[in-house]
PDB file of C-alpha atoms in Angstrom:
ATOM      1  CA  MET A   1       0.000   0.000   0.000  1.00 47.00           C
ATOM      2  CA  THR A   2       1.394   3.412  -0.959  1.00 49.00           C
ATOM      3  CA  GLN A   3       1.953   6.256   1.499  1.00 49.00           C
ATOM      4  CA  ARG A   4      -0.729   8.278  -0.302  1.00 48.00           C
ATOM      5  CA  ALA A   5      -3.220   5.440   0.060  1.00 48.00           C
ATOM      6  CA  ILE A   6      -2.378   5.046   3.739  1.00 44.00           C
ATOM      7  CA  SER A   7      -2.826   8.769   4.360  1.00 47.00           C
ATOM      8  CA  PHE A   8      -6.136   8.797   2.486  1.00 44.00           C
ATOM      9  CA  LEU A   9      -7.343   5.760   4.430  1.00 50.00           C
ATOM     10  CA  ALA A  10      -6.362   7.421   7.684  1.00 45.00           C
ATOM     11  CA  SER A  11      -8.314  10.564   6.742  1.00 48.00           C
ATOM     12  CA  VAL A  12     -11.453   8.618   5.825  1.00 42.00           C
ATOM     13  CA  LEU A  13     -11.404   6.450   8.926  1.00 45.00           C
ATOM     14  CA  LEU A  14     -10.677   9.397  11.184  1.00 44.00           C
ATOM     15  CA  LEU A  15     -13.820  11.064   9.935  1.00 42.00           C
ATOM     16  CA  ALA A  16     -15.807   7.846  10.229  1.00 40.00           C
ATOM     17  CA  CYS A  17     -14.947   7.366  13.879  1.00 42.00           C
ATOM     18  CA  ALA A  18     -14.997  11.041  14.906  1.00 41.00           C
ATOM     19  CA  SER A  19     -18.127  10.632  17.023  1.00 40.00           C
ATOM     20  CA  VAL A  20     -16.606   7.634  18.811  1.00 41.00           C
ATOM     21  CA  ALA A  21     -13.415   9.556  19.501  1.00 39.00           C
ATOM     22  CA  ARG A  22     -15.268  12.512  21.007  1.00 43.00           C
ATOM     23  CA  ALA A  23     -17.216  10.285  23.358  1.00 42.00           C
ATOM     24  CA  ALA A  24     -14.208   8.312  24.630  1.00 44.00           C
ATOM     25  CA  PRO A  25     -11.601   9.394  27.206  1.00 51.00           C
ATOM     26  CA  GLU A  26      -8.715  11.250  25.565  1.00 66.00           C
ATOM     27  CA  ASP A  27      -6.095   8.482  25.687  1.00 67.00           C
ATOM     28  CA  ASP A  28      -8.643   5.837  24.684  1.00 85.00           C
ATOM     29  CA  ALA A  29     -10.042   7.884  21.801  1.00 92.00           C
ATOM     30  CA  VAL A  30     -10.314   5.597  18.768  1.00 94.00           C
ATOM     31  CA  LEU A  31      -8.600   7.154  15.769  1.00 95.00           C
ATOM     32  CA  ILE A  32      -9.146   4.306  13.293  1.00 94.00           C
ATOM     33  CA  ARG A  33     -11.265   1.184  13.579  1.00 95.00           C
ATOM     34  CA  ARG A  34     -12.279  -1.670  11.339  1.00 95.00           C
ATOM     35  CA  GLY A  35     -14.050  -4.408  13.249  1.00 94.00           C
ATOM     36  CA  ASP A  36     -11.801  -5.531  16.079  1.00 93.00           C
ATOM     37  CA  ILE A  37      -8.788  -3.673  14.724  1.00 95.00           C
ATOM     38  CA  ALA A  38      -8.359  -0.209  16.213  1.00 95.00           C
ATOM     39  CA  VAL A  39      -5.721   2.442  16.818  1.00 95.00           C
ATOM     40  CA  THR A  40      -6.211   4.706  19.815  1.00 95.00           C
ATOM     41  CA  ARG A  41      -4.687   8.035  20.657  1.00 95.00           C
ATOM     42  CA  ALA A  42      -2.498   6.301  23.248  1.00 94.00           C
ATOM     43  CA  ASP A  43      -1.283   3.893  20.559  1.00 95.00           C
ATOM     44  CA  PHE A  44      -0.376   6.811  18.320  1.00 95.00           C
ATOM     45  CA  MET A  45       1.513   8.628  21.070  1.00 95.00           C
ATOM     46  CA  ARG A  46       3.498   5.483  21.913  1.00 94.00           C
ATOM     47  CA  MET A  47       4.291   4.992  18.226  1.00 95.00           C
ATOM     48  CA  LEU A  48       5.489   8.592  18.037  1.00 95.00           C
ATOM     49  CA  GLU A  49       7.632   8.174  21.142  1.00 93.00           C
ATOM     50  CA  SER A  50       9.223   4.945  19.884  1.00 91.00           C
ATOM     51  CA  SER A  51       9.917   6.121  16.337  1.00 92.00           C
ATOM     52  CA  THR A  52      10.742   9.821  16.643  1.00 93.00           C
ATOM     53  CA  PRO A  53      13.457  11.531  18.747  1.00 89.00           C
ATOM     54  CA  GLN A  54      12.020  13.814  21.383  1.00 88.00           C
ATOM     55  CA  ALA A  55      13.343  16.934  19.676  1.00 86.00           C
ATOM     56  CA  GLY A  56      11.363  16.135  16.536  1.00 92.00           C
ATOM     57  CA  ARG A  57       8.013  15.110  18.046  1.00 95.00           C
ATOM     58  CA  ALA A  58       6.543  18.606  18.185  1.00 95.00           C
ATOM     59  CA  THR A  59       7.236  19.026  14.481  1.00 95.00           C
ATOM     60  CA  VAL A  60       5.396  15.792  13.681  1.00 95.00           C
ATOM     61  CA  LEU A  61       2.440  16.707  15.892  1.00 95.00           C
ATOM     62  CA  ALA A  62       2.140  20.104  14.207  1.00 95.00           C
ATOM     63  CA  ASP A  63       1.953  18.536  10.749  1.00 96.00           C
ATOM     64  CA  ASP A  64      -1.520  17.116  10.036  1.00 95.00           C
ATOM     65  CA  ARG A  65      -0.228  15.125   7.053  1.00 96.00           C
ATOM     66  CA  LYS A  66       2.481  13.426   9.108  1.00 96.00           C
ATOM     67  CA  VAL A  67       0.078  12.672  11.952  1.00 96.00           C
ATOM     68  CA  ARG A  68      -2.414  11.041   9.614  1.00 96.00           C
ATOM     69  CA  ALA A  69       0.308   9.108   7.803  1.00 96.00           C
ATOM     70  CA  MET A  70       1.667   7.702  11.073  1.00 96.00           C
ATOM     71  CA  ILE A  71      -1.812   6.684  12.220  1.00 96.00           C
ATOM     72  CA  GLY A  72      -2.403   5.054   8.851  1.00 96.00           C
ATOM     73  CA  ASP A  73       0.901   3.191   9.059  1.00 96.00           C
ATOM     74  CA  LEU A  74       0.032   1.772  12.480  1.00 96.00           C
ATOM     75  CA  TYR A  75      -3.413   0.727  11.276  1.00 96.00           C
ATOM     76  CA  VAL A  76      -1.961  -1.087   8.246  1.00 97.00           C
ATOM     77  CA  ILE A  77       0.575  -2.879  10.453  1.00 96.00           C
ATOM     78  CA  ARG A  78      -2.204  -4.172  12.669  1.00 96.00           C
ATOM     79  CA  GLU A  79      -4.508  -5.016   9.778  1.00 96.00           C
ATOM     80  CA  LEU A  80      -1.886  -7.065   7.937  1.00 97.00           C
ATOM     81  CA  ALA A  81      -0.606  -8.641  11.162  1.00 96.00           C
ATOM     82  CA  ALA A  82      -4.151  -9.855  11.860  1.00 96.00           C
ATOM     83  CA  GLU A  83      -4.329 -11.287   8.361  1.00 96.00           C
ATOM     84  CA  ALA A  84      -0.972 -13.030   8.943  1.00 97.00           C
ATOM     85  CA  ARG A  85      -2.272 -14.616  12.151  1.00 96.00           C
ATOM     86  CA  GLN A  86      -5.406 -15.843  10.397  1.00 96.00           C
ATOM     87  CA  ALA A  87      -3.157 -17.395   7.734  1.00 97.00           C
ATOM     88  CA  GLY A  88      -1.268 -19.284  10.458  1.00 96.00           C
ATOM     89  CA  LEU A  89       1.988 -17.405   9.937  1.00 96.00           C
ATOM     90  CA  GLY A  90       2.265 -16.864  13.679  1.00 95.00           C
ATOM     91  CA  ASP A  91       2.988 -20.592  14.035  1.00 96.00           C
ATOM     92  CA  ASP A  92       5.929 -20.513  11.621  1.00 96.00           C
ATOM     93  CA  GLU A  93       9.113 -21.291  13.541  1.00 97.00           C
ATOM     94  CA  LEU A  94      11.174 -18.620  11.786  1.00 97.00           C
ATOM     95  CA  VAL A  95       8.476 -16.017  12.442  1.00 97.00           C
ATOM     96  CA  LYS A  96       8.392 -17.057  16.108  1.00 96.00           C
ATOM     97  CA  PHE A  97      12.151 -16.663  16.306  1.00 97.00           C
ATOM     98  CA  LYS A  98      12.047 -13.199  14.721  1.00 97.00           C
ATOM     99  CA  LEU A  99       9.327 -12.113  17.144  1.00 96.00           C
ATOM    100  CA  ALA A 100      11.329 -13.395  20.105  1.00 97.00           C
ATOM    101  CA  VAL A 101      14.496 -11.641  18.928  1.00 97.00           C
ATOM    102  CA  GLN A 102      12.595  -8.410  18.363  1.00 96.00           C
ATOM    103  CA  GLN A 103      11.136  -8.630  21.852  1.00 97.00           C
ATOM    104  CA  ASP A 104      14.573  -9.271  23.334  1.00 97.00           C
ATOM    105  CA  ARG A 105      16.047  -6.397  21.320  1.00 97.00           C
ATOM    106  CA  THR A 106      13.332  -4.033  22.549  1.00 95.00           C
ATOM    107  CA  LEU A 107      13.985  -5.070  26.141  1.00 97.00           C
ATOM    108  CA  MET A 108      17.731  -4.641  25.627  1.00 97.00           C
ATOM    109  CA  ASP A 109      17.209  -1.128  24.240  1.00 96.00           C
ATOM    110  CA  ALA A 110      15.018  -0.274  27.235  1.00 95.00           C
ATOM    111  CA  LEU A 111      17.726  -1.500  29.608  1.00 97.00           C
ATOM    112  CA  LEU A 112      20.400   0.509  27.777  1.00 97.00           C
ATOM    113  CA  ASP A 113      18.207   3.618  27.957  1.00 95.00           C
ATOM    114  CA  LYS A 114      17.843   3.007  31.680  1.00 96.00           C
ATOM    115  CA  ALA A 115      21.630   2.683  32.003  1.00 97.00           C
ATOM    116  CA  VAL A 116      22.100   6.012  30.238  1.00 96.00           C
ATOM    117  CA  ALA A 117      19.575   7.695  32.523  1.00 95.00           C
ATOM    118  CA  ALA A 118      21.202   6.203  35.634  1.00 96.00           C
ATOM    119  CA  ALA A 119      24.657   7.361  34.534  1.00 95.00           C
ATOM    120  CA  GLY A 120      23.644  10.977  35.061  1.00 93.00           C
ATOM    121  CA  THR A 121      24.179  14.002  32.850  1.00 93.00           C
ATOM    122  CA  PRO A 122      27.650  15.526  32.548  1.00 95.00           C
ATOM    123  CA  ASP A 123      28.100  19.290  32.290  1.00 97.00           C
ATOM    124  CA  PHE A 124      27.994  19.374  28.486  1.00 97.00           C
ATOM    125  CA  ASP A 125      28.269  23.171  28.414  1.00 97.00           C
ATOM    126  CA  LYS A 126      31.587  22.948  30.250  1.00 97.00           C
ATOM    127  CA  ILE A 127      32.789  20.082  28.056  1.00 97.00           C
ATOM    128  CA  ALA A 128      31.859  22.021  24.913  1.00 97.00           C
ATOM    129  CA  ARG A 129      33.830  25.051  26.108  1.00 97.00           C
ATOM    130  CA  GLU A 130      36.849  22.851  26.829  1.00 97.00           C
ATOM    131  CA  ARG A 131      36.669  21.269  23.380  1.00 96.00           C
ATOM    132  CA  TYR A 132      36.439  24.683  21.727  1.00 97.00           C
ATOM    133  CA  THR A 133      39.299  26.174  23.735  1.00 96.00           C
ATOM    134  CA  ALA A 134      41.596  23.187  23.248  1.00 97.00           C
ATOM    135  CA  ASN A 135      41.161  22.967  19.476  1.00 94.00           C
ATOM    136  CA  PRO A 136      40.033  26.330  18.084  1.00 93.00           C
ATOM    137  CA  GLN A 137      41.464  25.439  14.648  1.00 92.00           C
ATOM    138  CA  ARG A 138      38.786  22.776  14.291  1.00 94.00           C
ATOM    139  CA  PHE A 139      36.190  25.516  14.274  1.00 96.00           C
ATOM    140  CA  ARG A 140      37.495  27.628  11.450  1.00 94.00           C
ATOM    141  CA  VAL A 141      35.742  28.097   8.137  1.00 94.00           C
ATOM    142  CA  GLY A 142      38.082  28.344   5.181  1.00 95.00           C
ATOM    143  CA  GLU A 143      37.763  30.858   2.369  1.00 97.00           C
ATOM    144  CA  ARG A 144      34.667  30.122   0.312  1.00 97.00           C
ATOM    145  CA  VAL A 145      33.365  31.165  -3.045  1.00 98.00           C
ATOM    146  CA  ARG A 146      29.928  30.926  -4.558  1.00 98.00           C
ATOM    147  CA  ALA A 147      29.633  29.921  -8.181  1.00 98.00           C
ATOM    148  CA  SER A 148      27.297  28.447 -10.763  1.00 97.00           C
ATOM    149  CA  HIS A 149      28.329  26.048 -13.483  1.00 98.00           C
ATOM    150  CA  ILE A 150      27.253  24.330 -16.670  1.00 97.00           C
ATOM    151  CA  LEU A 151      28.447  20.769 -17.197  1.00 98.00           C
ATOM    152  CA  ILE A 152      28.878  19.443 -20.706  1.00 97.00           C
ATOM    153  CA  ALA A 153      29.612  15.725 -20.564  1.00 96.00           C
ATOM    154  CA  ALA A 154      30.544  13.164 -23.180  1.00 94.00           C
ATOM    155  CA  LYS A 155      27.642  10.801 -23.951  1.00 93.00           C
ATOM    156  CA  MET A 156      26.747   7.892 -26.176  1.00 92.00           C
ATOM    157  CA  ASP A 157      25.853  10.374 -28.904  1.00 92.00           C
ATOM    158  CA  ARG A 158      28.512  12.966 -28.034  1.00 94.00           C
ATOM    159  CA  SER A 159      32.245  12.382 -28.149  1.00 96.00           C
ATOM    160  CA  LYS A 160      34.688  14.037 -25.767  1.00 95.00           C
ATOM    161  CA  GLU A 161      35.862  16.344 -28.543  1.00 96.00           C
ATOM    162  CA  GLN A 162      32.263  17.329 -29.379  1.00 97.00           C
ATOM    163  CA  ALA A 163      31.592  17.993 -25.699  1.00 97.00           C
ATOM    164  CA  LYS A 164      34.554  20.375 -25.547  1.00 97.00           C
ATOM    165  CA  VAL A 165      33.422  22.226 -28.695  1.00 97.00           C
ATOM    166  CA  LEU A 166      29.928  22.603 -27.247  1.00 97.00           C
ATOM    167  CA  ALA A 167      31.317  23.855 -23.927  1.00 97.00           C
ATOM    168  CA  GLU A 168      33.354  26.501 -25.742  1.00 97.00           C
ATOM    169  CA  ASP A 169      30.212  27.590 -27.619  1.00 97.00           C
ATOM    170  CA  VAL A 170      28.205  27.795 -24.384  1.00 97.00           C
ATOM    171  CA  ARG A 171      30.966  29.896 -22.807  1.00 97.00           C
ATOM    172  CA  LYS A 172      30.900  32.224 -25.821  1.00 97.00           C
ATOM    173  CA  GLN A 173      27.147  32.693 -25.423  1.00 97.00           C
ATOM    174  CA  ALA A 174      27.628  33.492 -21.727  1.00 97.00           C
ATOM    175  CA  LEU A 175      30.312  36.064 -22.540  1.00 97.00           C
ATOM    176  CA  GLU A 176      27.991  37.627 -25.091  1.00 96.00           C
ATOM    177  CA  GLY A 177      25.439  38.246 -22.359  1.00 94.00           C
ATOM    178  CA  LYS A 178      22.938  35.409 -22.640  1.00 96.00           C
ATOM    179  CA  PRO A 179      21.495  34.788 -19.138  1.00 96.00           C
ATOM    180  CA  PHE A 180      23.573  32.108 -17.454  1.00 96.00           C
ATOM    181  CA  ALA A 181      20.499  30.491 -15.865  1.00 95.00           C
ATOM    182  CA  ASP A 182      18.973  30.044 -19.315  1.00 96.00           C
ATOM    183  CA  LEU A 183      22.149  28.403 -20.571  1.00 97.00           C
ATOM    184  CA  VAL A 184      22.158  26.095 -17.543  1.00 97.00           C
ATOM    185  CA  LEU A 185      18.644  24.869 -18.272  1.00 95.00           C
ATOM    186  CA  GLN A 186      19.376  24.481 -21.967  1.00 96.00           C
ATOM    187  CA  TYR A 187      22.741  22.747 -21.877  1.00 96.00           C
ATOM    188  CA  SER A 188      23.851  21.489 -18.464  1.00 97.00           C
ATOM    189  CA  ASP A 189      24.181  17.742 -17.918  1.00 96.00           C
ATOM    190  CA  ASP A 190      24.325  18.190 -14.146  1.00 95.00           C
ATOM    191  CA  GLN A 191      21.253  16.374 -12.772  1.00 92.00           C
ATOM    192  CA  SER A 192      20.770  19.023 -10.068  1.00 93.00           C
ATOM    193  CA  ALA A 193      20.660  21.891 -12.599  1.00 92.00           C
ATOM    194  CA  LYS A 194      16.874  21.748 -12.956  1.00 88.00           C
ATOM    195  CA  THR A 195      16.396  22.518  -9.276  1.00 91.00           C
ATOM    196  CA  ASN A 196      19.331  24.824  -8.493  1.00 93.00           C
ATOM    197  CA  ASN A 197      19.933  26.519 -11.876  1.00 92.00           C
ATOM    198  CA  GLY A 198      23.560  25.432 -11.611  1.00 95.00           C
ATOM    199  CA  ASP A 199      24.125  27.374  -8.366  1.00 97.00           C
ATOM    200  CA  LEU A 200      26.519  25.412  -6.162  1.00 97.00           C
ATOM    201  CA  GLY A 201      26.270  27.777  -3.206  1.00 96.00           C
ATOM    202  CA  PHE A 202      29.359  28.568  -1.124  1.00 97.00           C
ATOM    203  CA  PHE A 203      32.122  25.975  -1.037  1.00 97.00           C
ATOM    204  CA  GLU A 204      35.681  25.695   0.180  1.00 96.00           C
ATOM    205  CA  HIS A 205      38.494  24.821  -2.198  1.00 96.00           C
ATOM    206  CA  ASP A 206      38.875  21.218  -1.057  1.00 94.00           C
ATOM    207  CA  ARG A 207      35.166  20.464  -1.457  1.00 95.00           C
ATOM    208  CA  MET A 208      35.502  20.400  -5.242  1.00 96.00           C
ATOM    209  CA  VAL A 209      37.815  18.552  -7.609  1.00 97.00           C
ATOM    210  CA  LYS A 210      41.042  20.526  -8.026  1.00 97.00           C
ATOM    211  CA  PRO A 211      40.698  21.827 -11.633  1.00 97.00           C
ATOM    212  CA  PHE A 212      37.203  23.109 -10.894  1.00 98.00           C
ATOM    213  CA  ALA A 213      38.177  24.657  -7.560  1.00 97.00           C
ATOM    214  CA  ASP A 214      41.298  26.276  -9.004  1.00 97.00           C
ATOM    215  CA  ALA A 215      39.237  27.954 -11.714  1.00 97.00           C
ATOM    216  CA  ALA A 216      36.498  29.092  -9.348  1.00 97.00           C
ATOM    217  CA  PHE A 217      38.909  30.554  -6.784  1.00 97.00           C
ATOM    218  CA  ALA A 218      40.977  32.282  -9.483  1.00 97.00           C
ATOM    219  CA  MET A 219      38.084  34.646 -10.278  1.00 97.00           C
ATOM    220  CA  ASN A 220      37.215  37.769  -8.299  1.00 95.00           C
ATOM    221  CA  LYS A 221      34.660  39.782 -10.258  1.00 96.00           C
ATOM    222  CA  PRO A 222      30.955  38.935  -9.790  1.00 97.00           C
ATOM    223  CA  GLY A 223      29.581  37.599 -13.060  1.00 96.00           C
ATOM    224  CA  GLU A 224      33.016  36.617 -14.369  1.00 97.00           C
ATOM    225  CA  ILE A 225      33.031  33.576 -16.644  1.00 97.00           C
ATOM    226  CA  SER A 226      35.876  31.072 -16.439  1.00 97.00           C
ATOM    227  CA  PRO A 227      37.630  29.399 -19.338  1.00 97.00           C
ATOM    228  CA  VAL A 228      36.303  25.922 -20.082  1.00 97.00           C
ATOM    229  CA  VAL A 229      37.517  23.587 -17.317  1.00 97.00           C
ATOM    230  CA  GLU A 230      37.976  19.851 -17.784  1.00 97.00           C
ATOM    231  CA  THR A 231      37.395  17.407 -14.921  1.00 97.00           C
ATOM    232  CA  GLN A 232      36.595  13.716 -14.736  1.00 96.00           C
ATOM    233  CA  PHE A 233      32.924  14.670 -15.035  1.00 96.00           C
ATOM    234  CA  GLY A 234      33.273  16.533 -18.315  1.00 97.00           C
ATOM    235  CA  TYR A 235      33.712  20.186 -19.310  1.00 98.00           C
ATOM    236  CA  HIS A 236      32.543  23.036 -17.083  1.00 98.00           C
ATOM    237  CA  VAL A 237      31.723  26.672 -17.701  1.00 98.00           C
ATOM    238  CA  ILE A 238      31.820  28.447 -14.332  1.00 98.00           C
ATOM    239  CA  ARG A 239      30.244  31.768 -13.372  1.00 98.00           C
ATOM    240  CA  TYR A 240      31.720  33.450 -10.273  1.00 98.00           C
ATOM    241  CA  ALA A 241      29.292  35.128  -7.851  1.00 97.00           C
ATOM    242  CA  GLU A 242      30.969  36.146  -4.575  1.00 97.00           C
ATOM    243  CA  ARG A 243      33.565  35.270  -1.957  1.00 97.00           C
ATOM    244  CA  LYS A 244      33.659  34.943   1.810  1.00 96.00           C
ATOM    245  CA  PRO A 245      36.997  35.134   3.659  1.00 96.00           C
ATOM    246  CA  ALA A 246      38.177  32.482   6.096  1.00 96.00           C
ATOM    247  CA  ARG A 247      37.155  33.140   9.688  1.00 95.00           C
ATOM    248  CA  GLN A 248      37.071  31.683  13.163  1.00 96.00           C
ATOM    249  CA  LEU A 249      33.608  30.553  14.231  1.00 96.00           C
ATOM    250  CA  SER A 250      32.557  31.876  17.632  1.00 96.00           C
ATOM    251  CA  PHE A 251      31.788  29.519  20.499  1.00 97.00           C
ATOM    252  CA  ASP A 252      28.116  30.474  20.388  1.00 97.00           C
ATOM    253  CA  GLU A 253      27.962  29.465  16.723  1.00 96.00           C
ATOM    254  CA  VAL A 254      29.306  25.969  17.333  1.00 97.00           C
ATOM    255  CA  LYS A 255      28.192  25.302  20.908  1.00 97.00           C
ATOM    256  CA  GLY A 256      25.007  23.474  19.967  1.00 96.00           C
ATOM    257  CA  GLY A 257      26.771  21.158  17.550  1.00 96.00           C
ATOM    258  CA  ILE A 258      29.561  20.338  20.029  1.00 97.00           C
ATOM    259  CA  ILE A 259      27.076  19.576  22.795  1.00 97.00           C
ATOM    260  CA  GLU A 260      25.032  17.290  20.565  1.00 95.00           C
ATOM    261  CA  ARG A 261      28.122  15.377  19.439  1.00 96.00           C
ATOM    262  CA  GLU A 262      29.362  15.036  23.017  1.00 97.00           C
ATOM    263  CA  ARG A 263      25.926  13.882  24.187  1.00 96.00           C
ATOM    264  CA  GLN A 264      25.764  11.219  21.491  1.00 95.00           C
ATOM    265  CA  SER A 265      29.321  10.098  22.229  1.00 97.00           C
ATOM    266  CA  TYR A 266      28.615   9.891  25.966  1.00 97.00           C
ATOM    267  CA  GLU A 267      25.408   7.898  25.533  1.00 96.00           C
ATOM    268  CA  ALA A 268      27.076   5.557  23.043  1.00 97.00           C
ATOM    269  CA  ARG A 269      29.922   4.998  25.508  1.00 97.00           C
ATOM    270  CA  VAL A 270      27.505   4.121  28.333  1.00 97.00           C
ATOM    271  CA  ARG A 271      25.658   1.686  26.069  1.00 97.00           C
ATOM    272  CA  THR A 272      28.896   0.103  24.867  1.00 97.00           C
ATOM    273  CA  GLU A 273      30.114  -0.376  28.436  1.00 97.00           C
ATOM    274  CA  LYS A 274      26.853  -2.120  29.348  1.00 97.00           C
ATOM    275  CA  ILE A 275      27.097  -4.377  26.293  1.00 97.00           C
ATOM    276  CA  GLU A 276      30.742  -5.229  27.020  1.00 97.00           C
ATOM    277  CA  GLU A 277      29.777  -5.994  30.601  1.00 96.00           C
ATOM    278  CA  ALA A 278      27.364  -8.629  29.266  1.00 96.00           C
ATOM    279  CA  ARG A 279      30.018 -10.025  26.924  1.00 95.00           C
ATOM    280  CA  SER A 280      32.503 -10.344  29.799  1.00 95.00           C
ATOM    281  CA  LEU A 281      30.396 -12.278  32.321  1.00 95.00           C
ATOM    282  CA  LYS A 282      32.611 -14.960  33.873  1.00 92.00           C
ATOM    283  CA  ASP A 283      30.187 -17.883  33.738  1.00 93.00           C
ATOM    284  CA  ILE A 284      29.611 -17.758  29.967  1.00 95.00           C
ATOM    285  CA  GLU A 285      30.147 -21.188  28.412  1.00 95.00           C
ATOM    286  CA  VAL A 286      30.989 -21.500  24.711  1.00 94.00           C
ATOM    287  CA  ASN A 287      30.727 -24.820  22.879  1.00 95.00           C
ATOM    288  CA  GLN A 288      33.803 -24.231  20.763  1.00 95.00           C
ATOM    289  CA  GLU A 289      33.456 -27.557  18.935  1.00 95.00           C
ATOM    290  CA  ALA A 290      29.905 -26.783  17.799  1.00 95.00           C
ATOM    291  CA  VAL A 291      30.849 -23.237  16.779  1.00 94.00           C
ATOM    292  CA  ALA A 292      33.795 -24.502  14.750  1.00 95.00           C
ATOM    293  CA  ALA A 293      31.539 -27.094  13.114  1.00 96.00           C
ATOM    294  CA  ILE A 294      29.337 -24.315  11.737  1.00 94.00           C
ATOM    295  CA  SER A 295      32.302 -22.679  10.008  1.00 94.00           C
ATOM    296  CA  ALA A 296      33.546 -26.037   8.744  1.00 95.00           C
ATOM    297  CA  GLU A 297      30.146 -26.815   7.233  1.00 94.00           C
ATOM    298  CA  GLY A 298      30.071 -23.365   5.636  1.00 94.00           C
ATOM    299  CA  LYS A 299      33.499 -23.846   4.085  1.00 95.00           C
ATOM    300  CA  LYS A 300      32.484 -27.256   2.769  1.00 94.00           C
ATOM    301  CA  ALA A 301      29.331 -25.857   1.199  1.00 94.00           C
ATOM    302  CA  ALA A 302      31.248 -22.940  -0.346  1.00 94.00           C
ATOM    303  CA  ALA A 303      33.830 -25.314  -1.833  1.00 94.00           C
ATOM    304  CA  ALA A 304      31.079 -27.501  -3.291  1.00 94.00           C
ATOM    305  CA  ALA A 305      29.358 -24.470  -4.830  1.00 94.00           C
ATOM    306  CA  GLN A 306      32.640 -23.301  -6.345  1.00 94.00           C
ATOM    307  CA  ALA A 307      33.331 -26.749  -7.779  1.00 93.00           C
ATOM    308  CA  ALA A 308      29.832 -26.893  -9.281  1.00 93.00           C
ATOM    309  CA  ALA A 309      30.312 -23.460 -10.858  1.00 93.00           C
ATOM    310  CA  GLN A 310      33.650 -24.498 -12.347  1.00 94.00           C
ATOM    311  CA  ALA A 311      32.078 -27.692 -13.695  1.00 92.00           C
ATOM    312  CA  LYS A 312      29.394 -25.652 -15.445  1.00 92.00           C
ATOM    313  CA  VAL A 313      32.046 -23.428 -17.005  1.00 92.00           C
ATOM    314  CA  GLN A 314      33.874 -26.491 -18.281  1.00 92.00           C
ATOM    315  CA  GLU A 315      30.624 -27.926 -19.661  1.00 91.00           C
ATOM    316  CA  LYS A 316      29.919 -24.712 -21.536  1.00 90.00           C
ATOM    317  CA  LYS A 317      33.452 -24.663 -22.964  1.00 89.00           C
ATOM    318  CA  ALA A 318      33.152 -28.290 -24.053  1.00 86.00           C
ATOM    319  CA  ALA A 319      29.765 -27.636 -25.663  1.00 86.00           C
ATOM    320  CA  ALA A 320      31.113 -24.598 -27.509  1.00 85.00           C
ATOM    321  CA  ALA A 321      34.114 -26.584 -28.749  1.00 82.00           C
ATOM    322  CA  ALA A 322      31.861 -29.411 -29.957  1.00 82.00           C
ATOM    323  CA  GLN A 323      29.601 -26.968 -31.753  1.00 85.00           C
ATOM    324  CA  LEU A 324      32.591 -25.343 -33.423  1.00 80.00           C
ATOM    325  CA  GLU A 325      33.935 -28.733 -34.512  1.00 80.00           C
ATOM    326  CA  GLN A 326      30.573 -29.682 -36.016  1.00 82.00           C
ATOM    327  CA  SER A 327      30.332 -26.435 -37.923  1.00 77.00           C
ATOM    328  CA  GLN A 328      33.739 -27.081 -39.501  1.00 69.00           C
TER     329      GLN A 328
END
């Protein structure tokens, strides 16, 4: 079922059960129902909590389309899961195993979240300041230029030499005053040209391949057109727009990013320590013989498959030789 169909279904069913929802307590309000299959407001909120980081939940809740799509997704999951049970798929041993692993994984994640919460919250503001002070060079922005370009690439129906001739012609048109954006739409082989009109925004020298960057940074006058530049992508005609000098970013500019990185690193470290603690329990027993047997069986199967493939190659060669002999 497509996302559009799910959203439409959610809209229809929301309207159909509106009277039921108004009469029920808020958390038990039925948002979608078909027979015994229902999604309540509490279900939706739990789905939101489990699938969306806390910082992004307000954005989802404020977007009617996203709310309806999420409700529709949950309904479809339950609808098809019910159909799977009726078909007896719940008794399949592999399905049972997957369900058990998913349950264990969910419990593990809950325990790791609990471990993170119990570990406390470091002073991330202080840590961020220390990181900034210790390595200020990490928070510098190099010189940047803004430029637009037209890419003329060699194709099945265009040789490299023809591409270069066309690029020179496009450059000539630009120098003669034809609007660069019009030339981009008419000639550029860059797939992003239709949405950005060839504008690459601001970029540092090392963000682009060297011949392109050298040409872009060599210009200084807004509107200046570069000579045709060859790169591994084809031939480029570049139009210079403006330049921003290198500068040191202030602490306030980078504080949020540093804190978020440090928070993620800290939480990952706590989770890793808890996982390693489980791996290092002293009474773990490993059946080394059985484990080794699995690898041995795998190697045997791989060798047999390789031998079978080689035999097929030899058969094909023999058949081709016989056919050639017959034709002679």
